[in-house]
Short mmCIF file of C-alpha atoms in Angstrom, two decimals:
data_model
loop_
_atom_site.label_atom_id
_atom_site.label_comp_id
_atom_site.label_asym_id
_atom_site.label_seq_id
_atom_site.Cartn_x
_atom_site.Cartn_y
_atom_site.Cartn_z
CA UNK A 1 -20.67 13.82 13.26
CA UNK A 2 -22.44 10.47 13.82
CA UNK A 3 -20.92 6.93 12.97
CA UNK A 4 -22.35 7.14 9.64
CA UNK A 5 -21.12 9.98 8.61
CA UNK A 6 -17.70 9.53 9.61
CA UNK A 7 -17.37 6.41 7.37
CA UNK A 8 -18.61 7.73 4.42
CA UNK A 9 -15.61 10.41 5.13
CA UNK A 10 -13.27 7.00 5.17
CA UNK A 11 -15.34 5.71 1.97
CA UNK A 12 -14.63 9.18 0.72
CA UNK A 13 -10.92 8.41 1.24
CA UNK A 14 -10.83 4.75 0.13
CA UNK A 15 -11.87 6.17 -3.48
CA UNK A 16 -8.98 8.59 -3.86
CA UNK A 17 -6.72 5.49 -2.64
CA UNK A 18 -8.20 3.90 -5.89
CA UNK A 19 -8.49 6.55 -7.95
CA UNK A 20 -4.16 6.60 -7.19
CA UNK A 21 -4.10 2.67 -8.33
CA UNK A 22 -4.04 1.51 -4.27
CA UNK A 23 -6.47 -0.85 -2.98
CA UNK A 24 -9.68 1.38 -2.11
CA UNK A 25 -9.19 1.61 1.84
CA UNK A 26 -9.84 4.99 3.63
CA UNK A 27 -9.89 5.71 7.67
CA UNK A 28 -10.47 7.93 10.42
CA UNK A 29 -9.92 8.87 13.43
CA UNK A 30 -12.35 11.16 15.33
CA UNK A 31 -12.85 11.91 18.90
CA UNK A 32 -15.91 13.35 19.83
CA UNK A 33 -17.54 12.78 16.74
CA UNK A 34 -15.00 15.31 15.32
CA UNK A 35 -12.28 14.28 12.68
CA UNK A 36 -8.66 14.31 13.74
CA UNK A 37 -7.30 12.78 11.28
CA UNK A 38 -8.03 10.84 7.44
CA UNK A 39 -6.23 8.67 4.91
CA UNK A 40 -6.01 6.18 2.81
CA UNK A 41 -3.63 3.49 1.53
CA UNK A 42 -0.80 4.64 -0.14
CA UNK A 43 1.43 1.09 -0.30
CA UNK A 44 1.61 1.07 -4.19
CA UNK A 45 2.60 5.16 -4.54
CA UNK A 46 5.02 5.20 -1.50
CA UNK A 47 6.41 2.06 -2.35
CA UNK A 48 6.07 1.40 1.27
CA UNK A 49 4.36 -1.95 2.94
CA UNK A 50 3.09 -0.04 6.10
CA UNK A 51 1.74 2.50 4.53
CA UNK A 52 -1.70 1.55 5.12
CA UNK A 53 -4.96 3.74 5.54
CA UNK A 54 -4.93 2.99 9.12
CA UNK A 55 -1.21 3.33 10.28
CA UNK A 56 -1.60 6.90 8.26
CA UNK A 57 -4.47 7.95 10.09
CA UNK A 58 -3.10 7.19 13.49
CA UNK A 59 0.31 9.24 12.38
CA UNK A 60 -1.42 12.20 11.61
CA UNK A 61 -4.39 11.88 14.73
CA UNK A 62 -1.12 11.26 17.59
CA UNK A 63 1.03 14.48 15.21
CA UNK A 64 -2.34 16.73 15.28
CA UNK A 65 -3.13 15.55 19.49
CA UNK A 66 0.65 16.21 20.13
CA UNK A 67 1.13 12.21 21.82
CA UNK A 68 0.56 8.40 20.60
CA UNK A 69 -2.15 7.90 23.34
CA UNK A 70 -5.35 8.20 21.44
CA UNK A 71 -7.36 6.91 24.31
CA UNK A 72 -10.24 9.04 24.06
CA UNK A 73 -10.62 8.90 19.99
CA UNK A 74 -12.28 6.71 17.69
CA UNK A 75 -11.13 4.68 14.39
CA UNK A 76 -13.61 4.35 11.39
CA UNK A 77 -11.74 2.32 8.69
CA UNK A 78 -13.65 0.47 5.74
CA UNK A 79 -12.07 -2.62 5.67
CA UNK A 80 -11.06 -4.84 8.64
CA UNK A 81 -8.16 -4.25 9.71
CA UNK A 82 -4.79 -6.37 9.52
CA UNK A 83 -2.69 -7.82 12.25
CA UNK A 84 -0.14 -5.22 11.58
CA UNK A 85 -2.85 -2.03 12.13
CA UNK A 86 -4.22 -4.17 14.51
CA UNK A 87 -1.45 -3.77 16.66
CA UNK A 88 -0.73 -0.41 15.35
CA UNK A 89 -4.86 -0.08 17.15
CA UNK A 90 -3.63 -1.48 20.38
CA UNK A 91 -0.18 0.49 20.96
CA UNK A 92 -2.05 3.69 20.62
CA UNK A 93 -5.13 2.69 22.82
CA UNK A 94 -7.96 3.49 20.05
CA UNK A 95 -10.79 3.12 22.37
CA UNK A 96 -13.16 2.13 19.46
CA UNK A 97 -12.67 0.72 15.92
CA UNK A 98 -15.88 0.80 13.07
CA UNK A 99 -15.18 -0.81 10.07
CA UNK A 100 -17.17 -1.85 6.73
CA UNK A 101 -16.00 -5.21 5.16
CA UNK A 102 -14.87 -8.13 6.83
CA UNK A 103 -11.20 -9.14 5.41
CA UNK A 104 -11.29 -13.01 5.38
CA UNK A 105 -7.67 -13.36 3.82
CA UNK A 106 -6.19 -11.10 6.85
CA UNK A 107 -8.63 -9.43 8.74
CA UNK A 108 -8.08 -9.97 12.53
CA UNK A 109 -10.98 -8.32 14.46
CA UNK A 110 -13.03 -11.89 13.59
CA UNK A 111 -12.74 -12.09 10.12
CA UNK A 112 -9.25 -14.40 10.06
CA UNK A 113 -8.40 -14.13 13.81
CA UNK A 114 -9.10 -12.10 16.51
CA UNK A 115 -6.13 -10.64 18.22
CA UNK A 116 -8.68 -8.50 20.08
CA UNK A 117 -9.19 -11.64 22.21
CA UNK A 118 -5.95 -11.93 23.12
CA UNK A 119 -4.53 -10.90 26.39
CA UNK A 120 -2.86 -7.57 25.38
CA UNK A 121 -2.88 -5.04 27.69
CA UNK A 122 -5.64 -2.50 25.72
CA UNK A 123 -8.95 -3.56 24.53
CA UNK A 124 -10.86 -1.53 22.27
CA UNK A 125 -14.54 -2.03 21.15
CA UNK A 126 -14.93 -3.26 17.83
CA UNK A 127 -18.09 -3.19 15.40
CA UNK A 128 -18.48 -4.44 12.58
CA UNK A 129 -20.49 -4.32 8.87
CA UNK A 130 -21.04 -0.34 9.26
CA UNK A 131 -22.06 0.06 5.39
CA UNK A 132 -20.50 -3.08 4.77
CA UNK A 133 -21.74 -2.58 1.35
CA UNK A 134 -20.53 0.38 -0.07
CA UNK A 135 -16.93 -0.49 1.14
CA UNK A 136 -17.58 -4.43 -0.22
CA UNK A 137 -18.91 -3.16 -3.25
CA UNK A 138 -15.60 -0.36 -3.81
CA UNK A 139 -13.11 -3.26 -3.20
CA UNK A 140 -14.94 -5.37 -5.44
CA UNK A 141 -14.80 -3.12 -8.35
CA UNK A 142 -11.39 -2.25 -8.08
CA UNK A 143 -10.35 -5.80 -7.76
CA UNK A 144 -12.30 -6.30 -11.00
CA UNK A 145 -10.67 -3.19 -12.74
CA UNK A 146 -7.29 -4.84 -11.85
CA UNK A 147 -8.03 -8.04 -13.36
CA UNK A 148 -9.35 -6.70 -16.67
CA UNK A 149 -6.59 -3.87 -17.13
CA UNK A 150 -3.87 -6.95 -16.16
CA UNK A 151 -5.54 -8.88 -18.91
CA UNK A 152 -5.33 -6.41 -21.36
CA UNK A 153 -1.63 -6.47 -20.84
#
């Protein structure tokens, strides 16, 4: 599967995380252009804080490869991901992370910070702003949704 195509699989997944009432954002984890593993957040329904798209994905890729080194696979997330995945990317030696919309309230592949560029022992290859607009534009309207129904209330 190309880069492309694997992200719209994680924009696939960020609308079922919003179509469940959880902020729209869907990953995956591939290695050789092949899907290991796909999720999406489920903080609000498993009342859980680390349950985010790309801690899930990384569960099920290291339960599906049978270890937690995922050295040869690939993470394609559409939003940037947090200090806590970011670390969660590190520990498990993603070689590459793709993701769609910057996160300038706690992204930390550039957007906030950059833990990337800190002297940690792994460091993958990020890029950035892979159809940046579909995942903006999905975050947007569910941010907008949220306001209205909370105003309705």
């Amino acid at each position: 599967m190309s880069d492309e195509e694997l992200m719209q699989t994680a924009l696939d997944e960020a609308k079922i995380a919003a179509s469940l009432g959880e902020v729209p954002v869907g990953a995956v984890v591939a290695k050789d252009g092949e899907i290991i593993a796909r999720a999406h957040n489920l903080r609000e329904s498993g009342k859980n804080a680390t349950y985010h798209a790309e801690l899930m994905a990384i569960d099920a890729a290291c339960k599906a490869l049978g270890g937690w080194r995922l050295w040869q696979c690939e993470l394609f997330v559409t939003l940037e991901p947090c200090p806590m995945c970011s670390g969660a990317i590190i520990n498990s030696r993603l070689k590459r992370v793709v993701y769609g919309a910057r996160d300038p309230k706690a992204g930390c592949c550039g957007g906030l910070t950059d833990l990337f560029a800190l002297p940690f022992n792994h460091h993958p290859v990020i890029e950035s702003g892979l159809m940046e607009a579909e995942a903006q534009a999905l975050l947007q309207e569910f941010f907008v949704m949220l306001r209205e129904k909370r105003k309705k209330k």
